[in-house]
Coordinates of C-alpha atoms in Angstrom, one line a residue:
Chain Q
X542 CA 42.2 -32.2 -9.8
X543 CA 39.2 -31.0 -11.9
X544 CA 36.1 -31.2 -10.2
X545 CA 33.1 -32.8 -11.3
X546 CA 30.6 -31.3 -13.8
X547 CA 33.1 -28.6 -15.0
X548 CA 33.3 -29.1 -18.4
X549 CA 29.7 -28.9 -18.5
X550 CA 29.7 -25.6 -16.8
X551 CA 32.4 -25.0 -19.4
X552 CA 30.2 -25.8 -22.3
X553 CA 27.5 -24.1 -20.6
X554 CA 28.8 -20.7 -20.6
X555 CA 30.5 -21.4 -24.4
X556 CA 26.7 -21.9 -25.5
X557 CA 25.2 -18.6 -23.5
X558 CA 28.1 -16.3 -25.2
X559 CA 27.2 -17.7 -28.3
X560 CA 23.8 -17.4 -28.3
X561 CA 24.4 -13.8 -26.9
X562 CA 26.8 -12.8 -29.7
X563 CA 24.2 -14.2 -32.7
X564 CA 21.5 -12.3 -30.8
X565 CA 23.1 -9.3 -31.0
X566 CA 24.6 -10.1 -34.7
X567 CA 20.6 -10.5 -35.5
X568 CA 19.9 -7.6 -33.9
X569 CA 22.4 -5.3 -35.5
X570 CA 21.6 -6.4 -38.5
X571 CA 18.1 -4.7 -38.6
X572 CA 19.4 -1.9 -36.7
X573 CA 23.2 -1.2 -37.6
X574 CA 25.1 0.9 -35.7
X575 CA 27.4 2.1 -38.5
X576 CA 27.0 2.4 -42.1
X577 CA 29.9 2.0 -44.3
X578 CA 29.7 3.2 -47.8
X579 CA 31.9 2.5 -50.3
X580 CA 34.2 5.8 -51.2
X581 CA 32.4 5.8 -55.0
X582 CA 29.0 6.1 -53.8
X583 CA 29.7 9.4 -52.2
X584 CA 32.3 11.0 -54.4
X585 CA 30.6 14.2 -55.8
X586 CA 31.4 16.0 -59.2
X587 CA 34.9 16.1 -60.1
X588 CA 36.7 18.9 -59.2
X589 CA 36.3 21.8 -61.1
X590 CA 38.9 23.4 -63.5
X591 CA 40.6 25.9 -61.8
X592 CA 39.3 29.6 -63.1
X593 CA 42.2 30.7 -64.7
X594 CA 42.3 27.6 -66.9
X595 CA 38.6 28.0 -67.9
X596 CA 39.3 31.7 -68.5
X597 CA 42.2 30.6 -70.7
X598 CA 40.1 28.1 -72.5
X599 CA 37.2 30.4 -73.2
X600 CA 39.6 33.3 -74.6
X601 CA 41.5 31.0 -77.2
X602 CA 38.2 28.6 -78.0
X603 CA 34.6 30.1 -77.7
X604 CA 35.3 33.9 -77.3
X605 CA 38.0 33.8 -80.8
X606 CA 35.3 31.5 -82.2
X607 CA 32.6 34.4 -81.3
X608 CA 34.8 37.2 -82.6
X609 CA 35.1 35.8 -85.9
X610 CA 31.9 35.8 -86.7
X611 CA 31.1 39.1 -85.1
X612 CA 28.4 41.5 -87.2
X613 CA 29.8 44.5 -89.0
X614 CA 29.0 47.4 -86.6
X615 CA 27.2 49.0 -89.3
X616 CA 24.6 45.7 -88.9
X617 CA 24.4 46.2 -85.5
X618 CA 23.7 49.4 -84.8
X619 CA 21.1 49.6 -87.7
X620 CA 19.3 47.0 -86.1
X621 CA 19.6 49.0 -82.6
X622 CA 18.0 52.4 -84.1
X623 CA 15.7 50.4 -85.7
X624 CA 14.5 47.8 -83.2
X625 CA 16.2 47.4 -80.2
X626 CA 14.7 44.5 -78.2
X627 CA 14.4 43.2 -81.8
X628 CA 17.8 43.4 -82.4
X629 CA 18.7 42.2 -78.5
X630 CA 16.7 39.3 -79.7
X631 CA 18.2 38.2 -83.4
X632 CA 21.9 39.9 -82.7
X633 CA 22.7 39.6 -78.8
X634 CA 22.9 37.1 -76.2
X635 CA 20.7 36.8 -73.3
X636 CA 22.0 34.9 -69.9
X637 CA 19.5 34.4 -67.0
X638 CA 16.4 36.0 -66.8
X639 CA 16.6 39.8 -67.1
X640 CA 15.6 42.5 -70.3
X641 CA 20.1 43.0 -70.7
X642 CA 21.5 41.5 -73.5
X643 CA 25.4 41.2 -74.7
X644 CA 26.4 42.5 -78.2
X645 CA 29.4 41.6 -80.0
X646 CA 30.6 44.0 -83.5
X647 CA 33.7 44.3 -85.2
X648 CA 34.6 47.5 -87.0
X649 CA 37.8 49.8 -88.5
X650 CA 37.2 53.2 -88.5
X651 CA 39.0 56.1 -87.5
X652 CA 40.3 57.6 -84.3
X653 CA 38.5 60.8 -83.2
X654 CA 40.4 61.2 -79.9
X655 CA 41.6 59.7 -76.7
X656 CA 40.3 60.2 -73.3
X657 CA 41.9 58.9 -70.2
X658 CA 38.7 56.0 -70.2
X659 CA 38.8 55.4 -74.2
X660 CA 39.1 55.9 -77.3
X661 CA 36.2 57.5 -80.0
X662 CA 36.4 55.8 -83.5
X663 CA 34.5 57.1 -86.3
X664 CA 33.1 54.1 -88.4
X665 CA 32.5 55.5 -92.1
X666 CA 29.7 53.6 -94.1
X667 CA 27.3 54.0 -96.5
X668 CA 24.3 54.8 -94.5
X669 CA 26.7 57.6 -92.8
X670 CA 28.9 57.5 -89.8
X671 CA 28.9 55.5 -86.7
X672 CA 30.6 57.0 -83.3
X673 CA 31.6 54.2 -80.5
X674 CA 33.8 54.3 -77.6
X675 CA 36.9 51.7 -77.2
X676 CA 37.2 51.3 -73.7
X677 CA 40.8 51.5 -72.4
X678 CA 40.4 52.3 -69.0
X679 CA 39.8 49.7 -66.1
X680 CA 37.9 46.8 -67.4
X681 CA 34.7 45.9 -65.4
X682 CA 31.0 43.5 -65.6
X683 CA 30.6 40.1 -67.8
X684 CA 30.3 41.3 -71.1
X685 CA 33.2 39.1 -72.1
X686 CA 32.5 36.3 -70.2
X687 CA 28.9 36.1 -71.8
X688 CA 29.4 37.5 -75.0
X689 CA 29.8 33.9 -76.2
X690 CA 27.5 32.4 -74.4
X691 CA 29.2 29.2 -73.8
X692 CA 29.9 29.5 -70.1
X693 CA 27.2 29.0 -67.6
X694 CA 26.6 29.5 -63.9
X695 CA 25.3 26.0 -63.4
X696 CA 28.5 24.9 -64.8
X697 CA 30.2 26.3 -61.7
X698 CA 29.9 25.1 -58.2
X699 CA 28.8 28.4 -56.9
X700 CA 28.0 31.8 -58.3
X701 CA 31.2 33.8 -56.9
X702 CA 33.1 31.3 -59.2
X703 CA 31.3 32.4 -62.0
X704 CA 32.0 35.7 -61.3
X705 CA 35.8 35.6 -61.3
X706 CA 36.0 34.1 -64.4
X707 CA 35.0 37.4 -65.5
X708 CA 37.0 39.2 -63.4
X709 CA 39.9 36.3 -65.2
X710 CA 38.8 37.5 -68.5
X711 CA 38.7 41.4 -67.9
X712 CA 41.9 41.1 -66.8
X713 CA 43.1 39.3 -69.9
X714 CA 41.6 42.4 -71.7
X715 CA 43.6 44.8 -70.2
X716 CA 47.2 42.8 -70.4
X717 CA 46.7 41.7 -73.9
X718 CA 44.2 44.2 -75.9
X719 CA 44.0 47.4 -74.1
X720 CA 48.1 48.6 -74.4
X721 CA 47.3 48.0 -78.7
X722 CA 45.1 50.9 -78.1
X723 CA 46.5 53.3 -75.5
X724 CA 49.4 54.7 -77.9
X725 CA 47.2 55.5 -80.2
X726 CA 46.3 59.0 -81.6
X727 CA 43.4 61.1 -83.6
X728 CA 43.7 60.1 -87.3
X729 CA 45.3 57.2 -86.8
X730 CA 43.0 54.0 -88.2
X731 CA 42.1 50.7 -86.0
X732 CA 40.3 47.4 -86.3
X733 CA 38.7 46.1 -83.5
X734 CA 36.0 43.4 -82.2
X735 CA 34.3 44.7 -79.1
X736 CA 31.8 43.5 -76.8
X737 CA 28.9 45.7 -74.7
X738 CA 26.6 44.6 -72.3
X739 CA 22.8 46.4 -72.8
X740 CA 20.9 47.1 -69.5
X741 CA 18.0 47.1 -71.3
X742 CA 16.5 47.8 -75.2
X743 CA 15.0 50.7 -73.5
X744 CA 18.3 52.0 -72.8
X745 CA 20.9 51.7 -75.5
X746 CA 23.7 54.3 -74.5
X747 CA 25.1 56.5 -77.6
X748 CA 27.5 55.9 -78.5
X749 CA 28.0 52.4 -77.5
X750 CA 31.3 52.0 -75.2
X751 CA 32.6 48.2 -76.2
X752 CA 35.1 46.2 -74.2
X753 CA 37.9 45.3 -77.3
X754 CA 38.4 41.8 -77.5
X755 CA 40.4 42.2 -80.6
X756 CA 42.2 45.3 -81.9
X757 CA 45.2 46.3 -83.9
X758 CA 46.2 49.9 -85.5
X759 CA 45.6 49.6 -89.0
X760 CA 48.7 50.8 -91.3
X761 CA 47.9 53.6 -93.2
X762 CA 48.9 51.8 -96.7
X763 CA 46.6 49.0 -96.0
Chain U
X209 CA 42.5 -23.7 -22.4
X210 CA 41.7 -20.0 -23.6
X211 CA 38.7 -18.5 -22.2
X212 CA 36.7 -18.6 -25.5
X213 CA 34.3 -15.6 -23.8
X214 CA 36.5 -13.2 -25.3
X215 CA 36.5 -14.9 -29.2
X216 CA 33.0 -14.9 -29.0
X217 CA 32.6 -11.5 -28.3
X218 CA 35.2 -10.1 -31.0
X219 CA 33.2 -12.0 -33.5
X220 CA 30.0 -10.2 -32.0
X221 CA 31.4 -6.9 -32.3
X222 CA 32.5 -8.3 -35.9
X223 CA 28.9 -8.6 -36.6
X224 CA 27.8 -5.7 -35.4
X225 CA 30.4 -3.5 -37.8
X226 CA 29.8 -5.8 -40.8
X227 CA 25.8 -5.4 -40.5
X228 CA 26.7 -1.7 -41.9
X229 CA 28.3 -2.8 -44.9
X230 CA 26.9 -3.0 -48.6
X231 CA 22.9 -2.3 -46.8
X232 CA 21.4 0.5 -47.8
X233 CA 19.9 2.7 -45.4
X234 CA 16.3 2.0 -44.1
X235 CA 14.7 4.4 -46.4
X236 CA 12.1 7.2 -44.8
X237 CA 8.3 6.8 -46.3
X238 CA 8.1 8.5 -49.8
X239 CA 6.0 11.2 -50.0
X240 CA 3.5 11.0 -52.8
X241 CA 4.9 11.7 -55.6
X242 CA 8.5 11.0 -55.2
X243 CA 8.5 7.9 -57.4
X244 CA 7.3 10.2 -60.3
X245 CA 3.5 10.1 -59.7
X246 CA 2.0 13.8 -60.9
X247 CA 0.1 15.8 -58.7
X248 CA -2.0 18.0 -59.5
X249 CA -2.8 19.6 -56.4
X250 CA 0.3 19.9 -53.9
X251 CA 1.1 21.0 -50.7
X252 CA 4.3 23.7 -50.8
X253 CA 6.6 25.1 -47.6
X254 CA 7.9 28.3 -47.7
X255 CA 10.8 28.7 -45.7
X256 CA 12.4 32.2 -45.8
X257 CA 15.3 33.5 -43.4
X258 CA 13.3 36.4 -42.2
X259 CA 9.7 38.2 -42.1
X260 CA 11.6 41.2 -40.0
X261 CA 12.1 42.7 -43.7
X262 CA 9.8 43.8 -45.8
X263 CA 12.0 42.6 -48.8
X264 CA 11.8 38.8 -47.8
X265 CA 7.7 39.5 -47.0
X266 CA 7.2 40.1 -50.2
X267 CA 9.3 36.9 -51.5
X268 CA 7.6 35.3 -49.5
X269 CA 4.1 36.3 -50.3
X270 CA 4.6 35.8 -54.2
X271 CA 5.6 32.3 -54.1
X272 CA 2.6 31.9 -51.9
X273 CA 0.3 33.5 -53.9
X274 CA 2.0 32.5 -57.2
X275 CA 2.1 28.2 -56.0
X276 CA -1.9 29.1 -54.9
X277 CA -2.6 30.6 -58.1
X278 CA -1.3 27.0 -60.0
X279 CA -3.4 25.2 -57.4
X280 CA -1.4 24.0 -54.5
X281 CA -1.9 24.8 -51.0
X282 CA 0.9 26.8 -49.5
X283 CA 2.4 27.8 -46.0
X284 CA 5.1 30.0 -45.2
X285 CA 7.7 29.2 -42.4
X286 CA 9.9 31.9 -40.5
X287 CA 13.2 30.9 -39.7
X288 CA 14.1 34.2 -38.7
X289 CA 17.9 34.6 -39.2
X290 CA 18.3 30.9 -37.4
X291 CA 20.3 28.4 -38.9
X292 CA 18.3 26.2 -35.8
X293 CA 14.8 27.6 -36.7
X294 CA 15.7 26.5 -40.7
X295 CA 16.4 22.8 -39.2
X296 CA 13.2 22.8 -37.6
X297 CA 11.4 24.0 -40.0
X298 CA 12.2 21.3 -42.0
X299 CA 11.8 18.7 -40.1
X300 CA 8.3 20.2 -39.8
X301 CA 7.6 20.1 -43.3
X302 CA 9.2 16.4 -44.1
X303 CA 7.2 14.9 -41.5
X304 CA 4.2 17.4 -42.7
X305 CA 3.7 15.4 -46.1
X306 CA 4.5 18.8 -47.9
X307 CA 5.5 18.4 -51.7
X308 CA 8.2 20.8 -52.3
X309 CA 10.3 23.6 -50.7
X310 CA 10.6 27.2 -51.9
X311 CA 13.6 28.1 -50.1
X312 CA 15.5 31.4 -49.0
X313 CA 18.4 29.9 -47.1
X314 CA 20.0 31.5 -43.8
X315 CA 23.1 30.0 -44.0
X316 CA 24.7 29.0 -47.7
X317 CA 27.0 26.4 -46.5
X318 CA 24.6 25.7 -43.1
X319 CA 21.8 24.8 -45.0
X320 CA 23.1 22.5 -47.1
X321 CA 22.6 19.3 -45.0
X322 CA 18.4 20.6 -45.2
X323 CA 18.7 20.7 -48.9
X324 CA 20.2 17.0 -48.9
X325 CA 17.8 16.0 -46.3
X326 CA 15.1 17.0 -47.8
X327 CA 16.1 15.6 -51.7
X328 CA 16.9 12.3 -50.1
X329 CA 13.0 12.3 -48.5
X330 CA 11.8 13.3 -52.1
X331 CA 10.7 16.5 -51.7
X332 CA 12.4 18.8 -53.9
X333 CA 14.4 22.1 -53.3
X334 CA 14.1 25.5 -55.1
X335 CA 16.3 27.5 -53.5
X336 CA 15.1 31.5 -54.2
X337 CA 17.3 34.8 -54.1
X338 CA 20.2 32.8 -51.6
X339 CA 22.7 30.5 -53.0
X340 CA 23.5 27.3 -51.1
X341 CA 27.0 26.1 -51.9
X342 CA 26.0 22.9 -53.4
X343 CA 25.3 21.3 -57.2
X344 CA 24.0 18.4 -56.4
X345 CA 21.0 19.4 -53.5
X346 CA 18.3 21.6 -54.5
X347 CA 16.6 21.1 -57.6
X348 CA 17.1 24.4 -58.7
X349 CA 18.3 27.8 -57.6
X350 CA 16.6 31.6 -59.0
X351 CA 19.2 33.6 -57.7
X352 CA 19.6 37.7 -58.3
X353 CA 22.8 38.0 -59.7
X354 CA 23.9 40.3 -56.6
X355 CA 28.3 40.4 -57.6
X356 CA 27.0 41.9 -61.4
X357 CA 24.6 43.9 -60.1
X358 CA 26.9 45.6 -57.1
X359 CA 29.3 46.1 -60.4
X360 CA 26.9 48.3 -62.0
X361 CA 26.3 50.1 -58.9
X362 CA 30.2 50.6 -57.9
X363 CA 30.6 52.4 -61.1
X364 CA 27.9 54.8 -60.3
X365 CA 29.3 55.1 -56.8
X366 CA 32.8 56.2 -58.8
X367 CA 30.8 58.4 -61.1
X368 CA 28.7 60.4 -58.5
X369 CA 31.3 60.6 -55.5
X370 CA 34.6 60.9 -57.7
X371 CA 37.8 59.1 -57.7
X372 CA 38.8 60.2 -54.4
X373 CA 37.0 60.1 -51.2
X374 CA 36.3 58.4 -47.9
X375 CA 33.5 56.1 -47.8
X376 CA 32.1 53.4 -45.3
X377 CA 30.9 49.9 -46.5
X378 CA 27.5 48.6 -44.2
X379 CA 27.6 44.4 -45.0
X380 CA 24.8 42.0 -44.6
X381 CA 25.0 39.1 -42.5
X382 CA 28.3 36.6 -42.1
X383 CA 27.8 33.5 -44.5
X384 CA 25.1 34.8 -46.9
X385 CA 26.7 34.4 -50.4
X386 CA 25.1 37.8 -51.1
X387 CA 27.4 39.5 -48.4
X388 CA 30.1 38.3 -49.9
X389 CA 29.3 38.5 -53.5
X390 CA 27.8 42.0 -53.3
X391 CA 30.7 43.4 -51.3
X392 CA 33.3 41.5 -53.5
X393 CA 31.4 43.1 -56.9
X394 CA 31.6 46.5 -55.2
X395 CA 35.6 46.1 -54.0
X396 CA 36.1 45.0 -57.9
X397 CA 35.3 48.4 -59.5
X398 CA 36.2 50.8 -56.2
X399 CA 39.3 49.3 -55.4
X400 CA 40.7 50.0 -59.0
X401 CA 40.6 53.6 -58.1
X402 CA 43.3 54.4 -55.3
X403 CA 41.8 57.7 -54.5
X404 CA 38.9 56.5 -52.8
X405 CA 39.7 55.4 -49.4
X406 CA 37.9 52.6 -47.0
X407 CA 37.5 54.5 -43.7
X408 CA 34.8 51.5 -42.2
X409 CA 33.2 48.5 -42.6
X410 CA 30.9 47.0 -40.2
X411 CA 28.2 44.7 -40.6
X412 CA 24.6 45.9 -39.8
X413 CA 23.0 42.0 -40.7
X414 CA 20.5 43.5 -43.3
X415 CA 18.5 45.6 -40.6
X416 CA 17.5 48.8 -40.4
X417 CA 17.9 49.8 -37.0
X418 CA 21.6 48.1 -36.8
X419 CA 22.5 49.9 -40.1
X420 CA 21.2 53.3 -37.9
X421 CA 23.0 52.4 -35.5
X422 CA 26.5 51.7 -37.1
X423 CA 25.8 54.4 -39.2
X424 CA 25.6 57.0 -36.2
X425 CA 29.4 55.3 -34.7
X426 CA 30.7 55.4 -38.4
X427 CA 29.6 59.4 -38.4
X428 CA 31.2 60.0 -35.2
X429 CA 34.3 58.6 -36.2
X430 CA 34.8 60.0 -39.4
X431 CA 33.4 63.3 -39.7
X432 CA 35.0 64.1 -43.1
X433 CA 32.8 60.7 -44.7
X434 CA 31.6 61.3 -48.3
X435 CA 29.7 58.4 -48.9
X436 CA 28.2 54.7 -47.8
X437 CA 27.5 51.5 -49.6
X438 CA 25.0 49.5 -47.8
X439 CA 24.6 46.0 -48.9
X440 CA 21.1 46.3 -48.6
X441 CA 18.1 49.0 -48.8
X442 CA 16.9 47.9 -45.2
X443 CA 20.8 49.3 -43.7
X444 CA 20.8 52.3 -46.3
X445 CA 17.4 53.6 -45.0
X446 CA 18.8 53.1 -41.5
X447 CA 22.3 55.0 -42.9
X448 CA 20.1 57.6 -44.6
X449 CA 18.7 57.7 -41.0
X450 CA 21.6 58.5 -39.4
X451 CA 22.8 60.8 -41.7
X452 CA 19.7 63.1 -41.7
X453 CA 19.7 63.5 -38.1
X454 CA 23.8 64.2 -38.5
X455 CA 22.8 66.8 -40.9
X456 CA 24.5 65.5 -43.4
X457 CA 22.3 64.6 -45.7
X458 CA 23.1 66.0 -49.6
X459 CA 27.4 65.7 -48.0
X460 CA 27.3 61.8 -47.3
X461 CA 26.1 59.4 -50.2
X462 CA 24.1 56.0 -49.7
X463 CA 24.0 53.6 -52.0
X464 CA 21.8 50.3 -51.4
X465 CA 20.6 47.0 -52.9
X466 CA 17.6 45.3 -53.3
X467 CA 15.2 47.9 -54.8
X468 CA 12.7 48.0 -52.0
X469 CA 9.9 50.3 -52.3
X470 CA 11.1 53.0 -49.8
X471 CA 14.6 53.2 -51.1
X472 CA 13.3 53.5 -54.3
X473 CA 11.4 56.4 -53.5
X474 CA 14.3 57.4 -51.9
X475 CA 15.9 57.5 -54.7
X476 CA 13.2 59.5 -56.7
X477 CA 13.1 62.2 -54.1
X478 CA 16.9 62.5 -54.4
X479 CA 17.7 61.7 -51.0
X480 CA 19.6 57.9 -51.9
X481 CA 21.9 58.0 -54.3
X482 CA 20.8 54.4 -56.2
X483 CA 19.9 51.2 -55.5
X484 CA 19.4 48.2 -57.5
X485 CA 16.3 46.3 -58.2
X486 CA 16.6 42.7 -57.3
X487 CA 13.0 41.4 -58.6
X488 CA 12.0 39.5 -55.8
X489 CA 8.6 38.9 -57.3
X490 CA 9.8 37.5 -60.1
X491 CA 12.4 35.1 -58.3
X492 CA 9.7 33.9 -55.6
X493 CA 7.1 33.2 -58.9
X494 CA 9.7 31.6 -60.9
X495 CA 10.3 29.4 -58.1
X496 CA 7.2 28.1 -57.5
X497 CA 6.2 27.5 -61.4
X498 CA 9.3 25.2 -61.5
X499 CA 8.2 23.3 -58.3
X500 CA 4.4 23.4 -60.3
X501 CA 6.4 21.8 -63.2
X502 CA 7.8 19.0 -61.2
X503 CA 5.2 18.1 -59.6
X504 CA 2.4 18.3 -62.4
X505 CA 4.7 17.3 -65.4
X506 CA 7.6 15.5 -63.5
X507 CA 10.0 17.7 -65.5
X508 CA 13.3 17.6 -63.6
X509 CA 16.0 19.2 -66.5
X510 CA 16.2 22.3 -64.1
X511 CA 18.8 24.4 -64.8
X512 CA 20.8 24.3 -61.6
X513 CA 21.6 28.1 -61.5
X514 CA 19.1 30.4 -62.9
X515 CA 20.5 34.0 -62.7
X516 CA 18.3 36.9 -62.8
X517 CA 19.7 40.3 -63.2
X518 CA 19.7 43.2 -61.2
X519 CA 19.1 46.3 -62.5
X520 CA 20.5 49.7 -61.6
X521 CA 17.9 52.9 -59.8
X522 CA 19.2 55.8 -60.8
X523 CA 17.4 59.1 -60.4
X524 CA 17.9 58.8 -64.0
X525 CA 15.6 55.9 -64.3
X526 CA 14.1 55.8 -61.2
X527 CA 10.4 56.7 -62.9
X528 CA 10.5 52.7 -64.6
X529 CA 10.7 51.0 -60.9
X530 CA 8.1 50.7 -57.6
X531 CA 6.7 48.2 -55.8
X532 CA 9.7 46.1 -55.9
X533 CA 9.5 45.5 -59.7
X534 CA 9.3 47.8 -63.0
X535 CA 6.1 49.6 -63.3
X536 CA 3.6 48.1 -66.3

């Protein structure tokens, strides 16, 4: 048998939870434990290509772009014996903050011998004869990667990713350009486009050693 | 009948978890000047990792006196070498009412969450000479462009010591990007050349009595050494240290980075083999103009990497560098 006044006791303690469970809805409102966020509002940048593909998309797009529109050698080092921060200025490219500058020049001369390290080419123009070097040794430093200037380091979450692109890009140097030059021998003629970084305009190394981006033996007949 | 005691409490709970959702967090006081008002004169925090080198000193001091020169008050804060001393530092400065933060992390994945907390509170970021590992923190980052400039070295290091030889490597301190990139710029030009042979590496943390002191156990063990790469001048003047009192100074090459003042006078008395100047001076003022630019002009299309090169000391060229800059 139920005894009296139970269902109000019933009732009584139904009210109290309740009123304890709003208070503490109220309170938690203004003072949440948790936050949940919705995935989207905290999703960063999207990941970033990988650095082969944006090696591999440089090479075939901005850097064959570059090279076909590469100076005469002649052009270039006129404007170096002439001016050099000058010509830093109106022929190179300039990334960051520093005095170095990256040149690009295409050329055809002659070869005048082969070292372990590269190759001397004799460039024959009117103004008389230019001497540069064709790197063939180990390929090293971001001359190719900035010769463009289409890639930047804020493009890349952090700095050492930068900096393997143009380890990426060296490396595609020496697989695809550097064996068109190794077999070469004194006499022989080659066309090339080539790519040299300049520590500074007060320091312009003679002859220039360029990085090829772009050689090929030129036929005798031709 | 169910108890309905434990209904009542589920929906509580229920409350509880759904008074996190959609609600924004309570938002911290804005600063002046975090909804875009200009101000002219503004109060900047210097936080560097460490006054125990005179390298970061003189970071330190240039963005000082630079953000004074452009008419803002400035302080400098030591966190020396402590990811825990960084955190305080900026809780210091946030609750401080200072504008902005000239920055020289300790940690470049640590000091990330500082960065955030700091952009979320409206004071902005400019990270100087250490990269955090982040795109979307500081405002902007005036970095030295350590992996390039440890290249140019490396092929020095090739061309004075040879293609064969035994050499030690001194790092800096565990997760700084600049350990990692100067080492891994070094390793890319060294490592082409099988002759030349790895015979320690050790890190000395960037300081001159550790880089002594690894130095003298690197000696002992490997008596036939031909030269060291320290990863910066602090542990090659501390190598060079070691060395001398070896007597084998002129035998064992050191190389550093940074292009401090006594290394590069080092260098021009032909005891160091090269260095590289960093520009410190020019990083720290850089730094401090762009937080001037924010503040006064509200500009905020930073770039988020600014790299500044480093240039290679050479006895060749050693006559265009001192007091941690080139000479006018």
């Amino acid at each position: 048998m139920t005894p009296p006044g139970a269902p109000r006791q019933h009732i009584s303690r139904f009210r109290t939870a309740l009123a304890i469970a709003a208070a503490g809805g109220v309170f938690a409102w203004f003072v949440p434990l948790v936050r949940l966020v919705p995935r989207a509002a905290e999703s960063g940048p999207p990941p970033e290509a990988s650095v082969d593909s944006v090696a591999d998309a440089y090479w075939t797009g901005a850097l064959a772009d570059h090279a076909a529109k590469a100076p005469a050698a002649a052009e270039v080092l006129d404007a170096l014996r002439e001016d050099a921060a000058a010509a830093g200025e109106r022929l190179g490219v300039r990334m960051g903050v520093g005095r170095g500058f990256v040149l690009t020049l295409r050329g055809e001369g002659a070869v005048t011998e082969v070292k372990r390290d590269g190759v001397g080419v004799v460039i024959e123009t009117p103004a008389g004869a230019i001497d540069v070097v064709l790197r063939t040794g180990p390929v090293f430093g971001n001359a190719v990667r900035d010769a463009a200037g289409a890639l930047q380091a804020s493009d890349f979450v952090n700095s050492q990713e930068f900096n393997r692109v143009s380890s990426a890009l060296n490396q595609r140097v020496e697989v695809n350009v550097l064996p068109r030059l190794r077999g070469l021998a004194p006499g022989q003629r080659v066309a090339f486009v080539g790519c040299v970084e300049v520590a500074s305009a007060r320091s312009v190394p003679r002859p220039l050693v360029l990085i090829p981006i772009e050689a090929r033996e030129v036929p005798p007949h031709e | 009948m169910r108890h309905p005691l434990p209904a009542l409490l589920t929906l509580g709970v229920a409350c509880l978890l759904a008074s996190g959702c959609g609600k924004p967090a309570a938002e911290a006081p804005s600063p002046p000047g975090a909804a875009g008002e200009k101000i002219e004169h503004g109060k900047f925090a210097v936080i560097v990792s460490t006054l125990n080198n005179p390298w970061f000193v003189v970071l330190a001091e240039a963005a000082k006196a630079r953000a004074e020169e452009l008419g803002h008050e400035a302080v400098v804060f030591d966190s020396q070498n402590d990811p825990a001393k960084e955190v305080a530092h900026f809780e210091n400065v946030l609750a401080g009412g200072f504008h902005a933060v000239l920055f020289n992390a300790t940690d470049s994945d640590g000091s990330i969450a500082n960065v955030r907390r700091a952009k979320e509170a409206g004071v902005p970021v400019f990270c100087i000479d250490r990269e955090i590992n982040a795109t979307d923190a500081a405002a902007a980052q005036i970095l030295s462009d350590s992996h390039s400039g440890c290249v140019a070295l490396a092929q020095r290091f090739v061309e004075v010591v040879g293609e064969e030889g035994e050499y030690a490597e001194l790092l800096g301190l565990v997760g700084d990007n600049n350990t990692r990139s100067r080492s891994e710029g070094f390793h890319s030009v060294v490592d082409r050349y099988p002759g030349l042979k790895m015979v320690a590496q050790q890190s000395a943390d960037f300081d001159r009595a550790k880089g002594l002191e690894v130095m003298e156990s690197i000696l002992q063990a490997n008596p036939e050494l031909d030269a060291v790469f320290c990863g910066n001048d602090a542990m090659a003047m501390g190598a060079y240290q070691a060395i001398a009192s070896a007597g084998k100074e002129g035998h064992v090459k050191v190389f550093g980075f940074d292009g401090a003042d006594d290394a590069v006078q080092s260098v021009a008395a032909g005891k160091m083999a090269a260095t590289a100047m960093q520009f410190p001076k020019q990083m720290a003022r850089q730094a401090a103009e762009f937080a001037h630019e924010h503040l006064t002009q509200g500009r905020r299309d930073f770039q988020q990497r600014t790299l500044v090169a480093v240039e290679l000391v050479t006895p060749d060229n050693v006559a265009e560098y001192g007091d941690y800059g080139l000479k006018p």
